[in-house]
mmCIF file of C-alpha atoms in Angstrom:
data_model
loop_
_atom_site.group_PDB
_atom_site.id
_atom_site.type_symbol
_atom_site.label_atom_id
_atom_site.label_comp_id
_atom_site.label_asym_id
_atom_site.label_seq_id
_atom_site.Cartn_x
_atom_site.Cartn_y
_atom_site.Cartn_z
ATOM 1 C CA UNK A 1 0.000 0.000 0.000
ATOM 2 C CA UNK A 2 0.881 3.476 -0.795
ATOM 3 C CA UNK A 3 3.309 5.157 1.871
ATOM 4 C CA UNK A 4 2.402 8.459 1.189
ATOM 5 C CA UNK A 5 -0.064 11.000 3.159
ATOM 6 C CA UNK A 6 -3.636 9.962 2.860
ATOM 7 C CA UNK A 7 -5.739 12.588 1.540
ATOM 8 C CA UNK A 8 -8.434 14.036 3.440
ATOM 9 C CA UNK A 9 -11.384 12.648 2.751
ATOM 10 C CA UNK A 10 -14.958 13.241 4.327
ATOM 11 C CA UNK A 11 -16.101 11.766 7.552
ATOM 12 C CA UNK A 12 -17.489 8.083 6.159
ATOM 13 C CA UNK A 13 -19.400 6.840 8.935
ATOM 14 C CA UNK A 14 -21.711 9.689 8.923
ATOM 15 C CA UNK A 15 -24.608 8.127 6.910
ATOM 16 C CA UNK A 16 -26.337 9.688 4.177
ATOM 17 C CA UNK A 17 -29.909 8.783 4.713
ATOM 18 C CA UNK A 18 -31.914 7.543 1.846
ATOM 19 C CA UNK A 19 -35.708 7.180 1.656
ATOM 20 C CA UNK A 20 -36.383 3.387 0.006
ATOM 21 C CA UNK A 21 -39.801 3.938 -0.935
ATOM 22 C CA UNK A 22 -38.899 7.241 -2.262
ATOM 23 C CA UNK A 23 -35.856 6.098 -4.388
ATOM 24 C CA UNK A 24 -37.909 2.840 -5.426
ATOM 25 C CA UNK A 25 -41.416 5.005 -6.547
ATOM 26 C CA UNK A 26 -38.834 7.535 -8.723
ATOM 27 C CA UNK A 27 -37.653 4.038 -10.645
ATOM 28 C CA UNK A 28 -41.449 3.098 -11.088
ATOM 29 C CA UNK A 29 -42.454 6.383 -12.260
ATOM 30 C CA UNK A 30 -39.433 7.272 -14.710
ATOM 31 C CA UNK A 31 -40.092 3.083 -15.893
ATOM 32 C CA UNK A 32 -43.671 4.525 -17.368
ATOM 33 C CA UNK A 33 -42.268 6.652 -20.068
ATOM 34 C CA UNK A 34 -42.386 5.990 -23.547
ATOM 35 C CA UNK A 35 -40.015 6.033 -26.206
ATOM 36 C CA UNK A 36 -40.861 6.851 -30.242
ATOM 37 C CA UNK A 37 -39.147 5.119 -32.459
ATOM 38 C CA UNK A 38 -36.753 6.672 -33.975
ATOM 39 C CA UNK A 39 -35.608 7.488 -30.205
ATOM 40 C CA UNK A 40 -35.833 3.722 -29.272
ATOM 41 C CA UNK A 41 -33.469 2.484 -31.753
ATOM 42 C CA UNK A 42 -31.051 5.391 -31.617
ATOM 43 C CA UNK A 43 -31.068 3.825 -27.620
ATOM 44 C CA UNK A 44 -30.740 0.670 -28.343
ATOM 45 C CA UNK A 45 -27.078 1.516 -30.982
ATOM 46 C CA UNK A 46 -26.011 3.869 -27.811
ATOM 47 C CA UNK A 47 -26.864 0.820 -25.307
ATOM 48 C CA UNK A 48 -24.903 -1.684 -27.226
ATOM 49 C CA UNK A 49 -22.095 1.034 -27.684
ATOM 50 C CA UNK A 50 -21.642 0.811 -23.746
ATOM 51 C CA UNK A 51 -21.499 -2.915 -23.256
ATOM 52 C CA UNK A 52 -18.368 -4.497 -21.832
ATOM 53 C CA UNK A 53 -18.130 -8.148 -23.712
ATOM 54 C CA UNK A 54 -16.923 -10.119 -21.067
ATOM 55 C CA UNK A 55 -15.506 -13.697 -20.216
ATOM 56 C CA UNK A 56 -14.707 -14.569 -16.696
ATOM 57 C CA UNK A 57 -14.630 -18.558 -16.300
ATOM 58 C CA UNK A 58 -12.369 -20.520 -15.044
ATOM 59 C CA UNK A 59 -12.721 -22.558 -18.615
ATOM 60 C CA UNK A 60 -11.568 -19.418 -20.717
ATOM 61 C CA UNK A 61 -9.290 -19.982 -23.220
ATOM 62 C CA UNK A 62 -7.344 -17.708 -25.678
ATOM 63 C CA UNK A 63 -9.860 -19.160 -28.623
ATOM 64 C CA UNK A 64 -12.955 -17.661 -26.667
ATOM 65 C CA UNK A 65 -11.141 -14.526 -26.126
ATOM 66 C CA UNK A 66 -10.340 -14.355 -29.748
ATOM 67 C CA UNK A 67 -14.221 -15.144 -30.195
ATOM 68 C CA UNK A 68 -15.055 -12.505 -28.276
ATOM 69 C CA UNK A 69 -13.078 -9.728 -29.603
ATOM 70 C CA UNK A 70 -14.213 -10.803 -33.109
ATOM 71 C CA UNK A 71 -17.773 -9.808 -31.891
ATOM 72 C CA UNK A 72 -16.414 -6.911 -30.327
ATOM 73 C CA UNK A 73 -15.521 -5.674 -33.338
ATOM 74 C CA UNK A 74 -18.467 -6.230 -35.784
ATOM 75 C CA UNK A 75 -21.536 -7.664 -33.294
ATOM 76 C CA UNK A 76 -23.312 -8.614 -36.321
ATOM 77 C CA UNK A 77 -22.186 -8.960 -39.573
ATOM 78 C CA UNK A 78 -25.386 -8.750 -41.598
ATOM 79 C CA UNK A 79 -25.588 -5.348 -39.937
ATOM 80 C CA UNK A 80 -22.235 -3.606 -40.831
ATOM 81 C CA UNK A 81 -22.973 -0.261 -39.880
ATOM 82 C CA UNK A 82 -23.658 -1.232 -36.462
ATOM 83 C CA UNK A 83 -21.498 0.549 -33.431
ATOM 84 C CA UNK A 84 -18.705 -1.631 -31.594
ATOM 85 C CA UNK A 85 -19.029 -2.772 -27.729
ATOM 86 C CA UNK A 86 -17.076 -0.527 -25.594
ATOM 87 C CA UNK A 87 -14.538 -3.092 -24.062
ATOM 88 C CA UNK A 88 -13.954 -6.382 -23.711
ATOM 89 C CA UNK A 89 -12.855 -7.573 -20.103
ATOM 90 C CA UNK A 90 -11.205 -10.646 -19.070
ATOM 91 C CA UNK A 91 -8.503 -12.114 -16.381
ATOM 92 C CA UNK A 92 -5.491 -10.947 -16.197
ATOM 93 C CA UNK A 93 -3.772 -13.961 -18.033
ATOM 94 C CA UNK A 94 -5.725 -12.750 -21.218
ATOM 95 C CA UNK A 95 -5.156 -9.624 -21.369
ATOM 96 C CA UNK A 96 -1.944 -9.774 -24.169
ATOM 97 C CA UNK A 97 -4.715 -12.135 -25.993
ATOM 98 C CA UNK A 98 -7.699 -9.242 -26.172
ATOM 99 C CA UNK A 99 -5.020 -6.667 -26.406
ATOM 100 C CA UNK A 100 -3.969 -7.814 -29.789
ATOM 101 C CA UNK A 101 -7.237 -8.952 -31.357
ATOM 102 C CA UNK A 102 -8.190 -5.155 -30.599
ATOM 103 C CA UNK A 103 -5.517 -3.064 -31.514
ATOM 104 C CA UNK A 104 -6.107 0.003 -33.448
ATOM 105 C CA UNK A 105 -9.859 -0.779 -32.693
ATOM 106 C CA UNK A 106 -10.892 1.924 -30.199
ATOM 107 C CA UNK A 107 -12.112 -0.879 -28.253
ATOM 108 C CA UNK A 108 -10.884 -0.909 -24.842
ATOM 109 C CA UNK A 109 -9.236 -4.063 -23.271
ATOM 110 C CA UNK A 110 -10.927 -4.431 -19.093
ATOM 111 C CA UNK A 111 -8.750 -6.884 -17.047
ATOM 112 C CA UNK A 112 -10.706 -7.596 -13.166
ATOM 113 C CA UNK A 113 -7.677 -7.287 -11.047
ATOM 114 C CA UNK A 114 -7.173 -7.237 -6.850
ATOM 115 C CA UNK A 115 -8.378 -11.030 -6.343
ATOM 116 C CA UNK A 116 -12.131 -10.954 -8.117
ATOM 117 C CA UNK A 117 -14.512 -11.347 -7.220
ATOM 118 C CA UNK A 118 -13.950 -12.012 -3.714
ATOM 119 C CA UNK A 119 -10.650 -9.431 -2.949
ATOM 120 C CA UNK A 120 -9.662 -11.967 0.115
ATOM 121 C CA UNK A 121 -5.626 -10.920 -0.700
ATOM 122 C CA UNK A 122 -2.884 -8.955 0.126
ATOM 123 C CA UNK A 123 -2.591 -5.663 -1.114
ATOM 124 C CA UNK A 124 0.801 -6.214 -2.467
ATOM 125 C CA UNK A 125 -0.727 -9.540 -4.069
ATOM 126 C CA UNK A 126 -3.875 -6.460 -5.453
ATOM 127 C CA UNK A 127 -1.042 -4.160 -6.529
ATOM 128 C CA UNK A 128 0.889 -6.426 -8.584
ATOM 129 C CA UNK A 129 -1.481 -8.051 -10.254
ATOM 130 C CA UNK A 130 -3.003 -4.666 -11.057
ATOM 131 C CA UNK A 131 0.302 -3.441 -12.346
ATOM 132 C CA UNK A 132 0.268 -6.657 -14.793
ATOM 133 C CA UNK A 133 -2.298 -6.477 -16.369
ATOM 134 C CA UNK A 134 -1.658 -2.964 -16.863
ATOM 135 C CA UNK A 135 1.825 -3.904 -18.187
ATOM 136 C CA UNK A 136 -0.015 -6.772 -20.286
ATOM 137 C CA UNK A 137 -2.081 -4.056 -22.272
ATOM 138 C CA UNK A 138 -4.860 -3.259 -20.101
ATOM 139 C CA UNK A 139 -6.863 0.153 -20.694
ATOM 140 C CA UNK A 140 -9.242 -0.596 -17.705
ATOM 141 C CA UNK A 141 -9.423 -2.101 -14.218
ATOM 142 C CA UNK A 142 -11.908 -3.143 -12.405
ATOM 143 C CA UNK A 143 -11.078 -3.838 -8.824
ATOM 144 C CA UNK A 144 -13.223 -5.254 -5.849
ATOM 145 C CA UNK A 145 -13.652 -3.494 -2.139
ATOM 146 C CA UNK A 146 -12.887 -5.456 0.514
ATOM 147 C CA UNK A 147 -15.846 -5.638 1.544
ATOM 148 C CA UNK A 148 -15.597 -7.274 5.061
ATOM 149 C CA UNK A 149 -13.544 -4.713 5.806
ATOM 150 C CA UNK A 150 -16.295 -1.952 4.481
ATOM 151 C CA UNK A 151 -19.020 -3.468 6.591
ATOM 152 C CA UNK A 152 -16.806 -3.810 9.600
ATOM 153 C CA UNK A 153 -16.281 0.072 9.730
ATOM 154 C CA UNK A 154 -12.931 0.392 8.313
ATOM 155 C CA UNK A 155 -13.844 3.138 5.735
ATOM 156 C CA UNK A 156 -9.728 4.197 6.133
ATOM 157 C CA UNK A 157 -8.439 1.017 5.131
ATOM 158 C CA UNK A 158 -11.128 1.110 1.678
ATOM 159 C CA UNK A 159 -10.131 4.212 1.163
ATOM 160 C CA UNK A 160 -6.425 3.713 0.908
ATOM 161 C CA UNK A 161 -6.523 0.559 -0.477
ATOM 162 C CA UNK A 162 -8.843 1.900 -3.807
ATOM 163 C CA UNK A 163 -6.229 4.961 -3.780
ATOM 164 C CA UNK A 164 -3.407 2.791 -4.038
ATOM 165 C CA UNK A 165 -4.941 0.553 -6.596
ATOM 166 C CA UNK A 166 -5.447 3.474 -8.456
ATOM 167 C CA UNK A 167 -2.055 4.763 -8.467
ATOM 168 C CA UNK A 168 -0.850 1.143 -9.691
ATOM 169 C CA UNK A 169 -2.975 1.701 -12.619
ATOM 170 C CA UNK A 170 -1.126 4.413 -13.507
ATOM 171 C CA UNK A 171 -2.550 5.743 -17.411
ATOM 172 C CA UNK A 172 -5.458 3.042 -17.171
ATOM 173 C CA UNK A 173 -9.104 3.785 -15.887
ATOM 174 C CA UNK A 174 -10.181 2.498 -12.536
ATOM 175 C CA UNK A 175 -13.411 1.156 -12.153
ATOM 176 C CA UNK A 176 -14.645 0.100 -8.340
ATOM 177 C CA UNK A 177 -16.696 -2.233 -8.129
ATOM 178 C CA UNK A 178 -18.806 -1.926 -4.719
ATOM 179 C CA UNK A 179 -20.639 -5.915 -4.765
ATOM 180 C CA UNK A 180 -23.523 -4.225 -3.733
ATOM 181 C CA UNK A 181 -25.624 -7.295 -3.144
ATOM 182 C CA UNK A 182 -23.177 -8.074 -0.320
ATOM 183 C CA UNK A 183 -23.877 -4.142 1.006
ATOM 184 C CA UNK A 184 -27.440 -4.853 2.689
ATOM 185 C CA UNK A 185 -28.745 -1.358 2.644
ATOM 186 C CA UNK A 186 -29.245 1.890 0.167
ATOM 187 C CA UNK A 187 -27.180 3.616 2.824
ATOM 188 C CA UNK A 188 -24.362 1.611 2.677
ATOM 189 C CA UNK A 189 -24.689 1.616 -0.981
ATOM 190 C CA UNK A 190 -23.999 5.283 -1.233
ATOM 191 C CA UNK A 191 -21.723 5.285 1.756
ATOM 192 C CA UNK A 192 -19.626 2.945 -0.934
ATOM 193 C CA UNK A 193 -20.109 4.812 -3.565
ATOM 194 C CA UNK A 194 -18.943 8.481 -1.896
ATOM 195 C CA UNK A 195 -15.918 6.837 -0.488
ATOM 196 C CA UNK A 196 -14.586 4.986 -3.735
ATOM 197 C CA UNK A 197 -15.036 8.466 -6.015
ATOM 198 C CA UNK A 198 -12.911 10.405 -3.162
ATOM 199 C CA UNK A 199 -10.575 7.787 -3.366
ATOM 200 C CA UNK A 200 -9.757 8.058 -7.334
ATOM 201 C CA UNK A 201 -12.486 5.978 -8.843
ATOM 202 C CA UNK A 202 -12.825 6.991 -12.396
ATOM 203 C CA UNK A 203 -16.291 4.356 -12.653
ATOM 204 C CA UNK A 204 -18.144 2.701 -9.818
ATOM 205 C CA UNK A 205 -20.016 -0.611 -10.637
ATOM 206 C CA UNK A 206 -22.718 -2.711 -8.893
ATOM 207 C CA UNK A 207 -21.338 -5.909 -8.828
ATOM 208 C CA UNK A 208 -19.070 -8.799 -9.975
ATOM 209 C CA UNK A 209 -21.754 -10.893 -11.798
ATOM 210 C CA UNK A 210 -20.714 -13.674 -9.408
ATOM 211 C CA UNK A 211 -23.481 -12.722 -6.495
ATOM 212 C CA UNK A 212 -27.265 -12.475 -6.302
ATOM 213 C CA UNK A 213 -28.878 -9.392 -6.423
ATOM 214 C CA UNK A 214 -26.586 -7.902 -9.202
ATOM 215 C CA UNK A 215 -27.274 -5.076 -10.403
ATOM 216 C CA UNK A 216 -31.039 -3.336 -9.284
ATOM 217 C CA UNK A 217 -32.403 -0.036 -10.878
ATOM 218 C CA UNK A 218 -32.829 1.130 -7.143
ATOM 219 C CA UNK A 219 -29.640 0.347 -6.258
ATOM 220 C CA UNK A 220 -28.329 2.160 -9.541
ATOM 221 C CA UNK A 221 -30.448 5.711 -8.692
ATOM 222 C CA UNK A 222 -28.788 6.212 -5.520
ATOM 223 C CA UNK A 223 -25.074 5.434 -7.071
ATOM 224 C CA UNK A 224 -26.070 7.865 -9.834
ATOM 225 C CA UNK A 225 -27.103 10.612 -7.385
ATOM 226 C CA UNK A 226 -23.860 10.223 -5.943
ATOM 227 C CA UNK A 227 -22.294 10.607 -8.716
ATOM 228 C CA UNK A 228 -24.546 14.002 -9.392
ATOM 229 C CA UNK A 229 -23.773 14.850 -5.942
ATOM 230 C CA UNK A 230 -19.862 14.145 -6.198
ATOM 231 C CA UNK A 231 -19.748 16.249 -9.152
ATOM 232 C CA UNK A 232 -21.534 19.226 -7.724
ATOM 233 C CA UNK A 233 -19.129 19.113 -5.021
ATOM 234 C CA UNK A 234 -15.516 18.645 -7.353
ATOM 235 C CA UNK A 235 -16.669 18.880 -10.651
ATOM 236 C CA UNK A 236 -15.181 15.696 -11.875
ATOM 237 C CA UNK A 237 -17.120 13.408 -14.000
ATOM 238 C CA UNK A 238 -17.099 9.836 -12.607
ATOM 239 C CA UNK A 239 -18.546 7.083 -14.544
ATOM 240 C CA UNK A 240 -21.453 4.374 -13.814
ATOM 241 C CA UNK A 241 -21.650 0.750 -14.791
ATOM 242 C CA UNK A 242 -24.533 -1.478 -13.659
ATOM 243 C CA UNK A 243 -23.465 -5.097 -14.337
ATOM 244 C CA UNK A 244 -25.033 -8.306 -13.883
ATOM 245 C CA UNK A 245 -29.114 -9.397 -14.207
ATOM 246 C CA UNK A 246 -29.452 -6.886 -16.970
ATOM 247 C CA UNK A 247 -30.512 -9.005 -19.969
ATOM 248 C CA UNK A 248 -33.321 -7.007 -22.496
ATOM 249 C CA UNK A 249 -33.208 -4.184 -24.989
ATOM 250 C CA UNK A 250 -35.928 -2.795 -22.524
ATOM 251 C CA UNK A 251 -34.536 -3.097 -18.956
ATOM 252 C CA UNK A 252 -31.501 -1.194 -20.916
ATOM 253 C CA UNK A 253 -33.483 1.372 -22.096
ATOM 254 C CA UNK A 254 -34.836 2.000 -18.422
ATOM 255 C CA UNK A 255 -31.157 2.351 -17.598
ATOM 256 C CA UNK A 256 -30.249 5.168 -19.948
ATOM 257 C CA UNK A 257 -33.152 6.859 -18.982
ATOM 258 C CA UNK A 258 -32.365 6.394 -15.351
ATOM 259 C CA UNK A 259 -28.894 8.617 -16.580
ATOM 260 C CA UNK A 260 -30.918 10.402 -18.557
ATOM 261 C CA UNK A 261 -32.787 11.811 -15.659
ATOM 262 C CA UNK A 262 -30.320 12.336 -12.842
ATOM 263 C CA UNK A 263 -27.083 12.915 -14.824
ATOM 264 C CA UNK A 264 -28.182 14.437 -18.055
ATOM 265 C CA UNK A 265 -27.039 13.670 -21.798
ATOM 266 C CA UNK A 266 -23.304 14.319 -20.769
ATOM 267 C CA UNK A 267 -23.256 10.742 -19.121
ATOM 268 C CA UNK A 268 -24.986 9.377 -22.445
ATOM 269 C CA UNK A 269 -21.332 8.214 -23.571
ATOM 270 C CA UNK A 270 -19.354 4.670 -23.083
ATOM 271 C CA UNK A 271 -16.650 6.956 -21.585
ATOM 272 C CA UNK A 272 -19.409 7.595 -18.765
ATOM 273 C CA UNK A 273 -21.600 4.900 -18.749
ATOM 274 C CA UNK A 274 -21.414 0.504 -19.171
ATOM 275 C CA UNK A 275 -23.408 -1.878 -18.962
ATOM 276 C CA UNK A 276 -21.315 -5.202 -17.755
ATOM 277 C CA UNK A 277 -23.634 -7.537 -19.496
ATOM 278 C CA UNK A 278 -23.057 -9.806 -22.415
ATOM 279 C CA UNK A 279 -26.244 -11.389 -22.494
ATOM 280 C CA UNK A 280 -27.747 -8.100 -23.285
ATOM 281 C CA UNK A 281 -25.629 -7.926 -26.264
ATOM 282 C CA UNK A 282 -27.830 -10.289 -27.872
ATOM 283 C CA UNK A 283 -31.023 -9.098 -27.137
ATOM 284 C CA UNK A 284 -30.064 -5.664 -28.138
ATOM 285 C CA UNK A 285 -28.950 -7.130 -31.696
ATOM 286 C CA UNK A 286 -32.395 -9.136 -31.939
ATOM 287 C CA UNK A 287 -34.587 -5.381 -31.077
ATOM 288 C CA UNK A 288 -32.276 -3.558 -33.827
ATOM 289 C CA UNK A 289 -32.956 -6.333 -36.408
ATOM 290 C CA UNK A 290 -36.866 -6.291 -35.638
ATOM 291 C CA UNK A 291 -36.981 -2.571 -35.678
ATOM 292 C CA UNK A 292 -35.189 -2.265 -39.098
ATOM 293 C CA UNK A 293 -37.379 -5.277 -40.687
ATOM 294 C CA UNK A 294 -40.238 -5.575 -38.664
ATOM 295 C CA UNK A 295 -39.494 -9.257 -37.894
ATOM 296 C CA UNK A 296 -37.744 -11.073 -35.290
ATOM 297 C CA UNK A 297 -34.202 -12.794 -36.194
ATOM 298 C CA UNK A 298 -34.131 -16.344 -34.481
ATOM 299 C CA UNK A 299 -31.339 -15.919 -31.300
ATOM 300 C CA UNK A 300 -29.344 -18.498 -32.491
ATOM 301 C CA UNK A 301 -28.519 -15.982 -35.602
ATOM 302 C CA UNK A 302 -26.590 -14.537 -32.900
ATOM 303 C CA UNK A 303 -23.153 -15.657 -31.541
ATOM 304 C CA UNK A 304 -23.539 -16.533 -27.802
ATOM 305 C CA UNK A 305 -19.285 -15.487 -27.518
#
């Protein structure tokens, strides 16, 4: 961990209190708009512009990771004209693979780093292997809070540790991923979400995929307003990226209008916003394809890597 003078920081374990009911009723009500269109599939080319394409088995291999970049690249050939994914994220070990399949591309190369999903390791163990992949040809990383330590109280430790991540990562974005199913409460969610932007986060992100809830729309509104709140306060732009349980061209489109509505159009960009869902991917092809012919491709049109 980094040696050098913590910065000051606000007081974490004052609570910021949120209203449930409140924060769930906004979701319902901002769920009940409609969208033309021409709108709707403009949404549905931004939504699949912010996916992160990612692989994170233990079966991997550099074949799937080739796979995966190829769809990266062009998600569907009969559709040329289509935007790429924003990233494609994988371990650490395939990082040099992604990293060459999408050079030149624009597409960013994500590599989960500091022991995901569970972070139970050292932090020299999270800073090396954070360094690698960086090394390897990473443009992202997305870390894990210990979260033990989080719900124990020992908002210090978080802190430092997510700072010192992010100064291992040196040119490369950090996104922190808070595992906010393990987080039990709205307060704690933004409690997670104010410390990990003071501590250098350049995205914060529901969840590693690998625990139930994933990503909720409530959950995502109050990690928004923190962001809105953070920026007010230092005007820098953070990023948000729900991941996990988000698999329609609809529940997507409630997303961006979730941004929409608490951030404004300036977060309408992958450099602000992600959805880390590859099953989406699919869906969001299949809604382009009906919109454009008025007829439903069959799914297995579409590549599953």
């Amino acid at each position: 961990m980094s040696t050098e003078t913590p910065k000051t920081h606000p007081d974490f374990s004052r609570p910021v209190p949120i209203d449930q009911v409140a924060v769930e009723e906004r979701v319902a009500r901002l769920n009940r708009r409609s969208i033309k269109k021409q709108s709707k599939v403009e949404g549905l080319k931004m939504a699949l512009s912010m996916v992160d394409l990612t692989t994170l088995e233990g079966m991997d291999t550099e074949g799937k990771v080739v796979q995966l970049c190829q769809k990266a690249k062009r998600p569907y050939a009969s559709l040329p004209d289509l935007p790429t994914v924003a990233a494609v994220c994988v371990y650490p070990n395939m990082v040099p693979v992604a990293s060459r399949e999408l050079r030149d591309t624009g597409i960013k190369v994500a590599s989960v780093a500091t022991a995901f999903p569970s972070g139970m390791s050292s932090i020299e163990l999270k800073l090396e292997e954070t360094r690698q992949a960086v090394e390897a040809g990473a443009d992202e990383i997305d870390m894990v809070i210990s979260r033990g330590r989080f719900l124990r109280g020992e908002y210090d430790y978080v802190y430092d540790e997510i700072a010192a991540v992010k100064e291992a990562c040196g040119e490369a974005h950090l996104k922190v991923i808070l595992e906010t199913g393990e987080l039990q409460t709205l307060e704690k969610v933004r409690r997670a979400s104010d410390l990990a932007m003071h501590a250098g986060a350049d995205f914060i992100k529901t969840s590693t995929g690998k625990v139930q809830p994933a990503a909720t729309q409530p959950v995502t509104l109050v990690m928004l307003e923190a962001i809105r709140d953070f920026y007010y306060e230092t005007d820098r732009l953070v990023g948000m990226k729900p991941a996990g349980g988000i698999r329609t061209a609809k529940q997507a489109l409630q997303y961006l209008v979730l941004v929409r509505e608490t951030l404004g159009a300036d977060w309408l960009t992958p450099d602000r916003f992600r959805f880390g869902a590859s099953s989406l991917a699919n869906d969001l092809l299949m809604q382009i394809v009906k919109q454009k012919t008025g007829v439903y491709q069959d799914p297995n049109y579409f590549s599953n890597d």
